[in-house]
PDB file of C-alpha atoms and ligand atoms in Angstrom:
ATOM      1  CA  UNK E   1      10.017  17.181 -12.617  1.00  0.00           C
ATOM      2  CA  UNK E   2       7.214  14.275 -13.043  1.00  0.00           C
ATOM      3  CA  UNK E   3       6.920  12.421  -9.385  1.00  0.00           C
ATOM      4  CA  UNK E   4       7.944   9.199  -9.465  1.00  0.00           C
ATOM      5  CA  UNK E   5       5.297   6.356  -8.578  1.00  0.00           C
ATOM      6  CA  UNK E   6       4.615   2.566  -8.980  1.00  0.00           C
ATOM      7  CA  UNK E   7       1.035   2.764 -10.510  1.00  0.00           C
ATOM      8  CA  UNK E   8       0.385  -1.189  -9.167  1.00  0.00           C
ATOM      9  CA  UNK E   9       1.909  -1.032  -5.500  1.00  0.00           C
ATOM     10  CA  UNK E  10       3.317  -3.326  -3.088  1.00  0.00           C
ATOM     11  CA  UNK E  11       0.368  -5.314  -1.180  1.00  0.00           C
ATOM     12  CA  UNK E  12       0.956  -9.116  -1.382  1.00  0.00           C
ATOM     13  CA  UNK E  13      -2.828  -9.405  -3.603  1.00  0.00           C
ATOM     14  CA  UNK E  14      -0.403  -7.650  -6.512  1.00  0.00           C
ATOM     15  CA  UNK E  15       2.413  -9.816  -5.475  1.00  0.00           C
ATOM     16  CA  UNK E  16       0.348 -12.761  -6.152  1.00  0.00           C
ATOM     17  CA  UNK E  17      -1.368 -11.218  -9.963  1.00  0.00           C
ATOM     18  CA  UNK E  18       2.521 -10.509 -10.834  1.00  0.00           C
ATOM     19  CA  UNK E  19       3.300 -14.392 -10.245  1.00  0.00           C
ATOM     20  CA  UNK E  20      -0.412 -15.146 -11.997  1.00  0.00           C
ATOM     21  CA  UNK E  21       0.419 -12.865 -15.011  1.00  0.00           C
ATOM     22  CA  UNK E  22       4.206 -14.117 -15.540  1.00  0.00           C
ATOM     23  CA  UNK E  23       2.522 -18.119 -15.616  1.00  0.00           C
ATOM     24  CA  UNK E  24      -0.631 -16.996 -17.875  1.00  0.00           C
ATOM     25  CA  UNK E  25       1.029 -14.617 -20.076  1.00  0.00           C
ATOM     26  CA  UNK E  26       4.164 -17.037 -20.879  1.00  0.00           C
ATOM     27  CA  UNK E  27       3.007 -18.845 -23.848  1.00  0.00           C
ATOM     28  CA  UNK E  28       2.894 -15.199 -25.488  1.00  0.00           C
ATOM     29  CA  UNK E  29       5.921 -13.518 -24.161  1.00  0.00           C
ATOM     30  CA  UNK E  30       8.440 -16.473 -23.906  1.00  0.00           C
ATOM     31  CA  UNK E  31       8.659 -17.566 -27.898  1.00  0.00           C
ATOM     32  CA  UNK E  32      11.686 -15.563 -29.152  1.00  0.00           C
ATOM     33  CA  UNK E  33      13.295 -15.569 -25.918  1.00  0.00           C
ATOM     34  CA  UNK E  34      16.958 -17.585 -25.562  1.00  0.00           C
ATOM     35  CA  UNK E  35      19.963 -18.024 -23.493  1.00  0.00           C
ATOM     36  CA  UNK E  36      23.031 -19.811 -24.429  1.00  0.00           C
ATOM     37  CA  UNK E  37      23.832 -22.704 -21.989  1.00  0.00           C
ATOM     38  CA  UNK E  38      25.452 -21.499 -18.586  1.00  0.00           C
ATOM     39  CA  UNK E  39      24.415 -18.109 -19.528  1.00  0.00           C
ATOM     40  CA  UNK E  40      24.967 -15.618 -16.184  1.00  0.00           C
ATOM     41  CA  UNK E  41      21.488 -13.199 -17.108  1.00  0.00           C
ATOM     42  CA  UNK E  42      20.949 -10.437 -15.668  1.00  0.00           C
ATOM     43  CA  UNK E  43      17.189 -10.011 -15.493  1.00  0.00           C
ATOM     44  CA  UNK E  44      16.753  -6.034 -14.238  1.00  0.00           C
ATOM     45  CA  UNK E  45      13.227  -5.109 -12.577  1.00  0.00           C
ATOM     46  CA  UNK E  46      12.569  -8.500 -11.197  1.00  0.00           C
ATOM     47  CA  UNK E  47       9.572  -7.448  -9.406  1.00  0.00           C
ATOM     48  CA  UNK E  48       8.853 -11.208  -6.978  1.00  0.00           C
ATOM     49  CA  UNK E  49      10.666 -13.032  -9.142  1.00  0.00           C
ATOM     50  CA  UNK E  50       8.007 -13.986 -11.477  1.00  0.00           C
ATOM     51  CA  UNK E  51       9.653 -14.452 -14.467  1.00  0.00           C
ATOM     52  CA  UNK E  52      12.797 -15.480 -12.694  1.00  0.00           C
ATOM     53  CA  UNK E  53      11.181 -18.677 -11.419  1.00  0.00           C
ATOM     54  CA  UNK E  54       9.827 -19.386 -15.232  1.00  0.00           C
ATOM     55  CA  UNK E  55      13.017 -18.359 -16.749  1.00  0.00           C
ATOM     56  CA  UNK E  56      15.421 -20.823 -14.060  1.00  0.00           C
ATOM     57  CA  UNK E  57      13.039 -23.426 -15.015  1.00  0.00           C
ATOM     58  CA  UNK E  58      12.865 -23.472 -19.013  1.00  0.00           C
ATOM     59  CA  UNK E  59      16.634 -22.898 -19.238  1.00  0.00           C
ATOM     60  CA  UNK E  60      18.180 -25.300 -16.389  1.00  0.00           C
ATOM     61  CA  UNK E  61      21.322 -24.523 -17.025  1.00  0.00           C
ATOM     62  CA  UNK E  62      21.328 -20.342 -16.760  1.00  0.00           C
ATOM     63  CA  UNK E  63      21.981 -18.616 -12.823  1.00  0.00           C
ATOM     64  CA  UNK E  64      20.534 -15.249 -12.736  1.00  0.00           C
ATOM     65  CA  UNK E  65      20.956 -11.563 -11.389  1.00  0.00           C
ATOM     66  CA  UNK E  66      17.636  -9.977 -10.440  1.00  0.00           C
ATOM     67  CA  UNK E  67      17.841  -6.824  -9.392  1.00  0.00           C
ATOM     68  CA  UNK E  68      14.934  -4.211  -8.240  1.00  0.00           C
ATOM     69  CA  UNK E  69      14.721  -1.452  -6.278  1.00  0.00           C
ATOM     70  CA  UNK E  70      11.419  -2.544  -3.999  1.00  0.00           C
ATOM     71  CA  UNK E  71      12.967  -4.256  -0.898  1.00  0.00           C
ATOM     72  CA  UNK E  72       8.962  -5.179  -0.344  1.00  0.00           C
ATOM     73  CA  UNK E  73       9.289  -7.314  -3.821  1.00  0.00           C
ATOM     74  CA  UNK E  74      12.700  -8.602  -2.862  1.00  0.00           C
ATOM     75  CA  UNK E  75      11.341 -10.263   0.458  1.00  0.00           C
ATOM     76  CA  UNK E  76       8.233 -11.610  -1.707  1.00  0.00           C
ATOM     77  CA  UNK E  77      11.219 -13.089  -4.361  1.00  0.00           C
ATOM     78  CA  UNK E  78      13.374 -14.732  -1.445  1.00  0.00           C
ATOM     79  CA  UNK E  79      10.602 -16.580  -0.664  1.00  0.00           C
ATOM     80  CA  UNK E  80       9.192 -17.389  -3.727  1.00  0.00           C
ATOM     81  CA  UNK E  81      12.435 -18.326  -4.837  1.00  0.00           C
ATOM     82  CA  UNK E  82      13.473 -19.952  -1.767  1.00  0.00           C
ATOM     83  CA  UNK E  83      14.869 -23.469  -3.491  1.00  0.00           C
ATOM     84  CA  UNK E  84      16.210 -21.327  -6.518  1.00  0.00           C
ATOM     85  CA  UNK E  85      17.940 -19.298  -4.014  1.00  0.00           C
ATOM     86  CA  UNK E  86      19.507 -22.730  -1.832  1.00  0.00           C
ATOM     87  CA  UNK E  87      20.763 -24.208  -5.493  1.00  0.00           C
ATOM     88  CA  UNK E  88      22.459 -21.093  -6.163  1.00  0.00           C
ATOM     89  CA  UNK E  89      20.800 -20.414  -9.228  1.00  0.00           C
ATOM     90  CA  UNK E  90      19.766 -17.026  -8.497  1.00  0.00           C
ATOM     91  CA  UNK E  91      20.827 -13.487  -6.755  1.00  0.00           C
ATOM     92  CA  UNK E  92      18.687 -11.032  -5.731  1.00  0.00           C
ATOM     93  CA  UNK E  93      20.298  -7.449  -5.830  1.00  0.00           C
ATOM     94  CA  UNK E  94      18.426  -4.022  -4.425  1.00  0.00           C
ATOM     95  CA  UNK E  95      19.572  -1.360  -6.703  1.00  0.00           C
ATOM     96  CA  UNK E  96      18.280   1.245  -9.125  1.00  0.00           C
ATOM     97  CA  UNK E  97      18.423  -0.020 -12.375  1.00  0.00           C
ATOM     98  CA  UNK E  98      19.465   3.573 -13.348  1.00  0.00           C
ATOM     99  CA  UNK E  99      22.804   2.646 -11.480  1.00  0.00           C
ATOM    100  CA  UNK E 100      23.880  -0.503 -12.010  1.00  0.00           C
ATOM    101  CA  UNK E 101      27.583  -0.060 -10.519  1.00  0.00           C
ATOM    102  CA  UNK E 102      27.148  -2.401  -7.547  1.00  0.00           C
ATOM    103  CA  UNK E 103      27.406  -5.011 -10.586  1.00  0.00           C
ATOM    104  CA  UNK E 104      30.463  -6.097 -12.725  1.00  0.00           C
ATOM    105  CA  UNK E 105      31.028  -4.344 -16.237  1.00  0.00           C
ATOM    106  CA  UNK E 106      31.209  -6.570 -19.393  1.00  0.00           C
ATOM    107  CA  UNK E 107      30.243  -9.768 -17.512  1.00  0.00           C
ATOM    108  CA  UNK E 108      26.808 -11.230 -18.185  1.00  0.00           C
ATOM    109  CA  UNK E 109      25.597 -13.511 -21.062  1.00  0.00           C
ATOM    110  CA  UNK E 110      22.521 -11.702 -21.451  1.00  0.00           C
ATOM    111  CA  UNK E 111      19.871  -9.271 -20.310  1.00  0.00           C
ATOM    112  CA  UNK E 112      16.198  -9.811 -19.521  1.00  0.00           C
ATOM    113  CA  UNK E 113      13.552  -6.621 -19.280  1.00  0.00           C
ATOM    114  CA  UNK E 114       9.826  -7.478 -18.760  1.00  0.00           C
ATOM    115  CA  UNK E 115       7.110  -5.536 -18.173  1.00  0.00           C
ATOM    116  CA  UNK E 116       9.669  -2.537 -16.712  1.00  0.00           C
ATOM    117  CA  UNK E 117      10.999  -0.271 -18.024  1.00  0.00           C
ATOM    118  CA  UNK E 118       6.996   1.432 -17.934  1.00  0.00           C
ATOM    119  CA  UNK E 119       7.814   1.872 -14.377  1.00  0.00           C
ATOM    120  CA  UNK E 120      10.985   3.572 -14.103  1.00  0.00           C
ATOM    121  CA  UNK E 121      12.298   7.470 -15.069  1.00  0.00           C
ATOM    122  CA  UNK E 122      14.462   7.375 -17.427  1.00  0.00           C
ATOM    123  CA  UNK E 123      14.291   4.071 -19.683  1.00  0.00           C
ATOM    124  CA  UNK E 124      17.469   5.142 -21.550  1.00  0.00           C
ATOM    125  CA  UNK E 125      19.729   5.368 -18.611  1.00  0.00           C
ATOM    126  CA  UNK E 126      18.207   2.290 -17.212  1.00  0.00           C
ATOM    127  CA  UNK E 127      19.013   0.690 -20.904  1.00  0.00           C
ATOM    128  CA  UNK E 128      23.190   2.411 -21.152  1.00  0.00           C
ATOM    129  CA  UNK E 129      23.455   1.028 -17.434  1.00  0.00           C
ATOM    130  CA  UNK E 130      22.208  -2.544 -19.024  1.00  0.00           C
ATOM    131  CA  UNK E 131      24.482  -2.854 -21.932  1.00  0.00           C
ATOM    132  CA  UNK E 132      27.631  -1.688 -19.833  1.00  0.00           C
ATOM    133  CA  UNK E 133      27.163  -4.971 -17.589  1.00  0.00           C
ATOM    134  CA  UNK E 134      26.798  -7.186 -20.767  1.00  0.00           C
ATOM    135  CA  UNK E 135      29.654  -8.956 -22.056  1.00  0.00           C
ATOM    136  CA  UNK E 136      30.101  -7.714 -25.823  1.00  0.00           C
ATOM    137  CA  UNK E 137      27.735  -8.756 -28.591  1.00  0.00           C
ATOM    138  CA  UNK E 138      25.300 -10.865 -25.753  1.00  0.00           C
ATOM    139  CA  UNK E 139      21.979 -10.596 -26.297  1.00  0.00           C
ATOM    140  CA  UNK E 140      19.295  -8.630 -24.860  1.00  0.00           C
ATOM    141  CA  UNK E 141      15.233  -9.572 -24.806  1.00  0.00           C
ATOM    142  CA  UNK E 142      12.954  -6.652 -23.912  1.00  0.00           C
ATOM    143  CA  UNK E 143       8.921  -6.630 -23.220  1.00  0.00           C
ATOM    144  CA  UNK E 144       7.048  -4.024 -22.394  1.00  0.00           C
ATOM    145  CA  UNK E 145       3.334  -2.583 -23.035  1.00  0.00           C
ATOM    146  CA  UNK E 146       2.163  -0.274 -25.547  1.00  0.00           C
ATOM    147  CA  UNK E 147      -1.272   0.614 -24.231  1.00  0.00           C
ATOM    148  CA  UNK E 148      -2.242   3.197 -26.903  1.00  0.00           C
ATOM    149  CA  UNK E 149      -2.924  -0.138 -28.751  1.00  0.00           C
ATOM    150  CA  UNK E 150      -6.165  -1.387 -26.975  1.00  0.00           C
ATOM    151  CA  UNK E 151      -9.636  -2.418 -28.427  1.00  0.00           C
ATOM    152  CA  UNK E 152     -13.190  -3.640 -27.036  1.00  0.00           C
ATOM    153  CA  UNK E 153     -16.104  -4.492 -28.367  1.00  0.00           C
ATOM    154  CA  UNK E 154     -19.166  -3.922 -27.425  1.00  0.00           C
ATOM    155  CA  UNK E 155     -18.457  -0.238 -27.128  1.00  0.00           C
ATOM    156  CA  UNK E 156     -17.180   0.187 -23.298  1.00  0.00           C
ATOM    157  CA  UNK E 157     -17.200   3.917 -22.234  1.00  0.00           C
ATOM    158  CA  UNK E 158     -16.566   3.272 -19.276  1.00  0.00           C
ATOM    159  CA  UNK E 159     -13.731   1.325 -19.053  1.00  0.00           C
ATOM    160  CA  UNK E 160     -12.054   3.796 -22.072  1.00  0.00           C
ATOM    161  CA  UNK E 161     -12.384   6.275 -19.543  1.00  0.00           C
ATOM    162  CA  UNK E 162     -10.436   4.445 -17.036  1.00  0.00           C
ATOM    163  CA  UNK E 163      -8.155   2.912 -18.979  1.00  0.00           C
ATOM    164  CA  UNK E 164      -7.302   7.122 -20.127  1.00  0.00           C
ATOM    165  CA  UNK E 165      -7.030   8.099 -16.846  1.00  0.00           C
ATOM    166  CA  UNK E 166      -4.762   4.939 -15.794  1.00  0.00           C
ATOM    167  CA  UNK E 167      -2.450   5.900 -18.694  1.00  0.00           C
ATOM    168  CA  UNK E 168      -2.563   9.666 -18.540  1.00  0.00           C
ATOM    169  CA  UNK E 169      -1.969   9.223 -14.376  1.00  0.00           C
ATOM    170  CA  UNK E 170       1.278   6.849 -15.059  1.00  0.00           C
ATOM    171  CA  UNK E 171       2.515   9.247 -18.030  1.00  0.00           C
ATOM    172  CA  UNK E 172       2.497  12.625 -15.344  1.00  0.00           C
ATOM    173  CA  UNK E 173       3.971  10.465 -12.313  1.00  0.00           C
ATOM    174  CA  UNK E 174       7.225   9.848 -14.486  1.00  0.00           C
ATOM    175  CA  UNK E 175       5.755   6.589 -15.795  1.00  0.00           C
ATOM    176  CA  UNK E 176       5.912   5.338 -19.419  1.00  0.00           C
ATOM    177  CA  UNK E 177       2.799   3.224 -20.890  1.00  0.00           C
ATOM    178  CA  UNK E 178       3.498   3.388 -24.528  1.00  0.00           C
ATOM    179  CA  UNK E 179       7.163   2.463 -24.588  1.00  0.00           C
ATOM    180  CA  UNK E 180       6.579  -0.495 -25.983  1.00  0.00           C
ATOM    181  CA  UNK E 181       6.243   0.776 -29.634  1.00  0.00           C
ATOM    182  CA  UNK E 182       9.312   3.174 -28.716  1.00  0.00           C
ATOM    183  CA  UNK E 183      11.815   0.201 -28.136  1.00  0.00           C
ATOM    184  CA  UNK E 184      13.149  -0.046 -31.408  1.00  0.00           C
ATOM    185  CA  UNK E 185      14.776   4.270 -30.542  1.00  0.00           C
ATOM    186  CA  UNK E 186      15.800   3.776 -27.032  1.00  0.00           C
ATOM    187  CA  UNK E 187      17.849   0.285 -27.800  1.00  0.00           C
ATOM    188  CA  UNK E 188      19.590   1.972 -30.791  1.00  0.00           C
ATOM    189  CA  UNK E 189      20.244   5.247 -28.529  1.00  0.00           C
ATOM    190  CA  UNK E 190      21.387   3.205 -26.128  1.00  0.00           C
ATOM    191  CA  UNK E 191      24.293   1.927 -27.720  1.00  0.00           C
ATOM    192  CA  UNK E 192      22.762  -1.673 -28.707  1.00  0.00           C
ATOM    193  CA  UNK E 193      23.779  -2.976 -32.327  1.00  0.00           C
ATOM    194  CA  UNK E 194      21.344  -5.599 -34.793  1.00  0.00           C
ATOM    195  CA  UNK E 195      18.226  -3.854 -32.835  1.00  0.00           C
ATOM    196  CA  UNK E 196      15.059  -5.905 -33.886  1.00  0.00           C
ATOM    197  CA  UNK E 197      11.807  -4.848 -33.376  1.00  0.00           C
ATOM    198  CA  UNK E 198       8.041  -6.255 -33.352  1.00  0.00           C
ATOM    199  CA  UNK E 199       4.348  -5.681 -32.395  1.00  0.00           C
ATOM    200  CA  UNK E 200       2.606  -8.476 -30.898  1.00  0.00           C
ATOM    201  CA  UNK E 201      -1.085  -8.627 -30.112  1.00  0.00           C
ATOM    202  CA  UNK E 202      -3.337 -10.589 -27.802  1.00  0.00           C
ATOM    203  CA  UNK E 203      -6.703 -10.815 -30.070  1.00  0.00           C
ATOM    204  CA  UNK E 204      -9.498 -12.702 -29.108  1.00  0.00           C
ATOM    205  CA  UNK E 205     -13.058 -12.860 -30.686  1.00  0.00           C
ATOM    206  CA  UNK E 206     -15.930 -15.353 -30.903  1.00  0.00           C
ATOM    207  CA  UNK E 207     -13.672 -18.785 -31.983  1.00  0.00           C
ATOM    208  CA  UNK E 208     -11.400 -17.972 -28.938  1.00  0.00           C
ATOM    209  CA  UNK E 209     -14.032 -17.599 -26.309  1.00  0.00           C
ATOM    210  CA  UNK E 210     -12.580 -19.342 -23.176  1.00  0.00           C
ATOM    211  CA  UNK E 211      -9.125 -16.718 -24.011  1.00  0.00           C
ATOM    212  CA  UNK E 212     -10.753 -14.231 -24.513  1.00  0.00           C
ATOM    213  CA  UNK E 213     -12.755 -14.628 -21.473  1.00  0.00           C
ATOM    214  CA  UNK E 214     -10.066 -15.867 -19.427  1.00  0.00           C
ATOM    215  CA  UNK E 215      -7.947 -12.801 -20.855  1.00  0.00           C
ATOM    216  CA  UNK E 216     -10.316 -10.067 -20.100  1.00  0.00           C
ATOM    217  CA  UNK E 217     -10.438 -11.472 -15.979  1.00  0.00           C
ATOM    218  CA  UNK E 218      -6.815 -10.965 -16.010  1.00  0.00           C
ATOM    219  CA  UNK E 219      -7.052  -7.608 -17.531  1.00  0.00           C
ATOM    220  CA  UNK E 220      -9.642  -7.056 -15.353  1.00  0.00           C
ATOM    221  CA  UNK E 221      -6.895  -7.397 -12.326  1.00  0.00           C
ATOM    222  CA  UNK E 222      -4.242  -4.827 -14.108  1.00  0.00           C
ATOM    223  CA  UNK E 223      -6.701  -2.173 -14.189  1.00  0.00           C
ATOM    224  CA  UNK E 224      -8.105  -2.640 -10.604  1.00  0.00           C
ATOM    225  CA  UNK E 225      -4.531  -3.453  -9.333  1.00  0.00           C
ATOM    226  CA  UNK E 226      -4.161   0.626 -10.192  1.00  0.00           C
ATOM    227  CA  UNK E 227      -7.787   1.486  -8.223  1.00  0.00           C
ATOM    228  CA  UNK E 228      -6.118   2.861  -5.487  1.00  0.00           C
ATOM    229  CA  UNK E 229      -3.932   4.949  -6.738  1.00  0.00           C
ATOM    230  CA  UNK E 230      -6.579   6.557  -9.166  1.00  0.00           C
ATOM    231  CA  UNK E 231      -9.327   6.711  -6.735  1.00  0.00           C
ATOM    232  CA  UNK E 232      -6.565   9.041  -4.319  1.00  0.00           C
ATOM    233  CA  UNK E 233      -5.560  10.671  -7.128  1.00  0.00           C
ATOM    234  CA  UNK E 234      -9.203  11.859  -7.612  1.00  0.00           C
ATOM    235  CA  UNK E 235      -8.906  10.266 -11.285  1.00  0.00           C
ATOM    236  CA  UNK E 236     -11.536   8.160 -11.260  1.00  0.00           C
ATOM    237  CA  UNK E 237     -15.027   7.477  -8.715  1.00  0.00           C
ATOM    238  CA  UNK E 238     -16.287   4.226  -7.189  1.00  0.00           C
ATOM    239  CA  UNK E 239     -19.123   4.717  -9.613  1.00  0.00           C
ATOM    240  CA  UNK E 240     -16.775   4.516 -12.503  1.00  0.00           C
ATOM    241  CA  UNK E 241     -15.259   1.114 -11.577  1.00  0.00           C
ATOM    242  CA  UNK E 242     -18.815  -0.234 -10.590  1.00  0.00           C
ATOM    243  CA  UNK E 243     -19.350   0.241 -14.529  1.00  0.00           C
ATOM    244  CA  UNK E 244     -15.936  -0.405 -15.542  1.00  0.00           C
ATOM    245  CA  UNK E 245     -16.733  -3.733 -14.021  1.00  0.00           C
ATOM    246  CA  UNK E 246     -20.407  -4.449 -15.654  1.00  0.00           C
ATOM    247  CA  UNK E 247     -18.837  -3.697 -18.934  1.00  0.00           C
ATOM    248  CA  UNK E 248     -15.821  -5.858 -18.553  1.00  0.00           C
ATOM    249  CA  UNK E 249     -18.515  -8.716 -18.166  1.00  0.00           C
ATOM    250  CA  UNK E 250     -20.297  -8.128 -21.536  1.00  0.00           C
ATOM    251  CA  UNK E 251     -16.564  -8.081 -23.358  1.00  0.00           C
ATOM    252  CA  UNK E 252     -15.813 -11.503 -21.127  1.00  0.00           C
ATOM    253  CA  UNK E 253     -19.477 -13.135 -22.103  1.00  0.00           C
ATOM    254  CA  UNK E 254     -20.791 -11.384 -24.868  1.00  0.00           C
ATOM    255  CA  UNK E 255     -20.872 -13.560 -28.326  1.00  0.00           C
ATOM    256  CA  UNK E 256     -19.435 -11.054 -30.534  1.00  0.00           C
ATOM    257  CA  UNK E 257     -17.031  -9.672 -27.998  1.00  0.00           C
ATOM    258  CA  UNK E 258     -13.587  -8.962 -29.199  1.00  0.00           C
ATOM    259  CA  UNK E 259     -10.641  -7.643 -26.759  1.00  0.00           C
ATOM    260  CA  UNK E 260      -7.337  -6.580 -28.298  1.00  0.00           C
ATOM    261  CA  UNK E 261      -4.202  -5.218 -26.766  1.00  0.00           C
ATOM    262  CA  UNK E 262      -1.140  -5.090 -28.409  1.00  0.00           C
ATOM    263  CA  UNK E 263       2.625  -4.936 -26.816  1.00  0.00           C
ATOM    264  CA  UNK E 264       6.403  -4.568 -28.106  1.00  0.00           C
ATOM    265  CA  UNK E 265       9.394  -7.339 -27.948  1.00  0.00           C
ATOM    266  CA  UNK E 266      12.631  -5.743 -28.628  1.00  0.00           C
ATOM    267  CA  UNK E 267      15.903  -7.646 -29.287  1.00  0.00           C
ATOM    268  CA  UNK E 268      19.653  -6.154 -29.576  1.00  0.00           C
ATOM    269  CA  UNK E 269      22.961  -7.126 -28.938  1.00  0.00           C
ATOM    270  CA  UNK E 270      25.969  -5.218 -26.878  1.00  0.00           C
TER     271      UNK E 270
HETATM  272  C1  SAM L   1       5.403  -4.714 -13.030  1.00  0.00           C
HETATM  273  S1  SAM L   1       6.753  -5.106 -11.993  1.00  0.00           S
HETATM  274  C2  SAM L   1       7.506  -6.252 -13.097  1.00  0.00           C
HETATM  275  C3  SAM L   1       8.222  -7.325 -12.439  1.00  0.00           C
HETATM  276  C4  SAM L   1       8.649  -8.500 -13.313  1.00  0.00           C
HETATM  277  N1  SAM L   1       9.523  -8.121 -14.408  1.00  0.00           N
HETATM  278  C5  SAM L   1       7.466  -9.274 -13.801  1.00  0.00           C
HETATM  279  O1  SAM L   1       7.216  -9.326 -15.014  1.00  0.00           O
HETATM  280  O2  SAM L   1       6.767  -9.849 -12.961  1.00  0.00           O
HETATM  281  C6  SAM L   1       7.833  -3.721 -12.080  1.00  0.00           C
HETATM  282  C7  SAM L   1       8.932  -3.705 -11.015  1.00  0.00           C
HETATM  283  O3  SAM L   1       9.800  -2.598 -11.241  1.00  0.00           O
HETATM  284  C8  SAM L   1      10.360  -2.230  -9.989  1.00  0.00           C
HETATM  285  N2  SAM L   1      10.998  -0.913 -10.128  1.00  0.00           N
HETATM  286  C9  SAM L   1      10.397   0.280 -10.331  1.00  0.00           C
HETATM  287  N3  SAM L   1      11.324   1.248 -10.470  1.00  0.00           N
HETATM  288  C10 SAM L   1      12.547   0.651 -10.377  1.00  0.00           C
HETATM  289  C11 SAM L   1      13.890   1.112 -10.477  1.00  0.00           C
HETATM  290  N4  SAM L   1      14.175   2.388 -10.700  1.00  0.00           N
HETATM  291  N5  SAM L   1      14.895   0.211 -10.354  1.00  0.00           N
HETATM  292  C12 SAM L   1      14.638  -1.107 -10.140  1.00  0.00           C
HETATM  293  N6  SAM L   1      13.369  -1.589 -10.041  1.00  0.00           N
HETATM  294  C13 SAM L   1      12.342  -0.736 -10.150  1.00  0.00           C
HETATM  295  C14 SAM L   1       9.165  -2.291  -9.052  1.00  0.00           C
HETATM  296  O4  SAM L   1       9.586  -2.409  -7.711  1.00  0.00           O
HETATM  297  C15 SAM L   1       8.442  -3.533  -9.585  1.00  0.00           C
HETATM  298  O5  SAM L   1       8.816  -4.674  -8.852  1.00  0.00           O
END
């Protein structure tokens, strides 16, 4: 069996890009999102709390279950979330979301999955364990990557190298970097009913050329967040990321630079 590992890790710098990312990336990943009011969510792989905080804040009236497995992200969400936590407007839960039975069958409002379900084993189970807490028919909003779908120009060899060996390392440590194009299967396997599926794309070119630069930095800190674990892992050298680097500056400041990634949103009901 694959071995199990978090590709980012723990350290408090990737705390920190997981709150930066959640803020920066919410303009794209929020739209199509909604909770009725009073909702009870249960958001599952809450990392810090990242999206919690965002979430508690553009729906006042929603409390929320967060539940992950890291107690090193837990501490960073308790006191992140410290005034969420006093108005009793959140929970934070250790579990694995593969077991959910520390948590009450047929009782929340909704789900919430974001950038996840990448991370864990077995996305099905974690999806079954989901929809057996939800209250039937409620909702369910899923995000997660789909890194096959990735584009720079000018031609970066460098980075295409690293960005194989930072998929191909998370794919044979149990990890899962495509799933995003695969979330229309696993909901439907899963039991969920009115499944609704779509590609999204961050795009930038030459009439989007703060984005795209500003885009391309925070790229820039996904890849090296996974440096560690690729430089043990004898997948990549220093020399590699000292080019990775140079190129990512040309894509950032060159005029006829384009970046494109692409990512899935998936939708069903219990
Ligand atoms: C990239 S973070 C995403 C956090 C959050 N959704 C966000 O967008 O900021 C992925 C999280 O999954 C958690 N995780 C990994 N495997 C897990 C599992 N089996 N059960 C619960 N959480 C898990 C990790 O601890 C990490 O905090």
């Amino acid at each position: 069996m694959k071995k199990q590992e978090y590709i980012h890790g723990y350290d408090p710098v990737e705390q920190e890009r997981l709150i930066e990312q959640a803020r920066y990336l919410d303009k794209w990943v929020r739209p199509g999102v909604d909770f009725k009011r009073k909702a009870r969510v249960l958001e599952v792989g809450c990392g810090v709390g990242a999206q919690t905080k965002i979430l508690l804040k553009r729906f006042p009236e929603i409390t929320i279950d967060a539940v992950d497995l890291s107690p090193e992200q837990l501490e960073a969400a308790r006191r992140y979330l410290k005034r969420e936590l006093e108005e009793q407007r959140v929970r934070l839960i250790q579990a694995d979301a593969a077991d959910l039975s520390a948590l009450e069958a047929n009782s929340y409002d909704s789900a919430y999955i974001c950038w996840f379900l990448e991370h864990v084993r077995d996305p099905l189970q974690v999806l079954k364990e989901t929809r057996s807490r939800l209250k039937r028919n409620a909702p369910i909003f899923v995000s997660e990557v789909f890194n096959q779908a990735f584009f720079v120009n000018p031609y970066s060899p460098s980075l295409l190298k690293y960005w194989f060996e930072f998929n191909d390392y998370q794919w044979e440590t149990g990890g899962h970097p495509f799933i995003g194009a695969s979330l229309g299967n696993l909901l439907t396997e899963a039991g969920y009913r009115k499944v609704h599926t779509e590609i999204r794309s961050f795009h930038f070119d030459s009439r989007q050329a703060q984005e795209r630069e500003r885009f391309t930095r925070s790229f820039e800190k996904v890849l090296l967040s996974a440096a560690p674990a690729l430089l043990k892992a004898g997948r990549v050298d220093r020399k590699t990321i000292t080019k990775l680097k140079r190129e990512l500056v040309r894509v950032e400041k060159a005029k006829d630079a384009v970046f494109y990634s692409a990512w899935g949103r998936a939708v069903g009901r219990a």
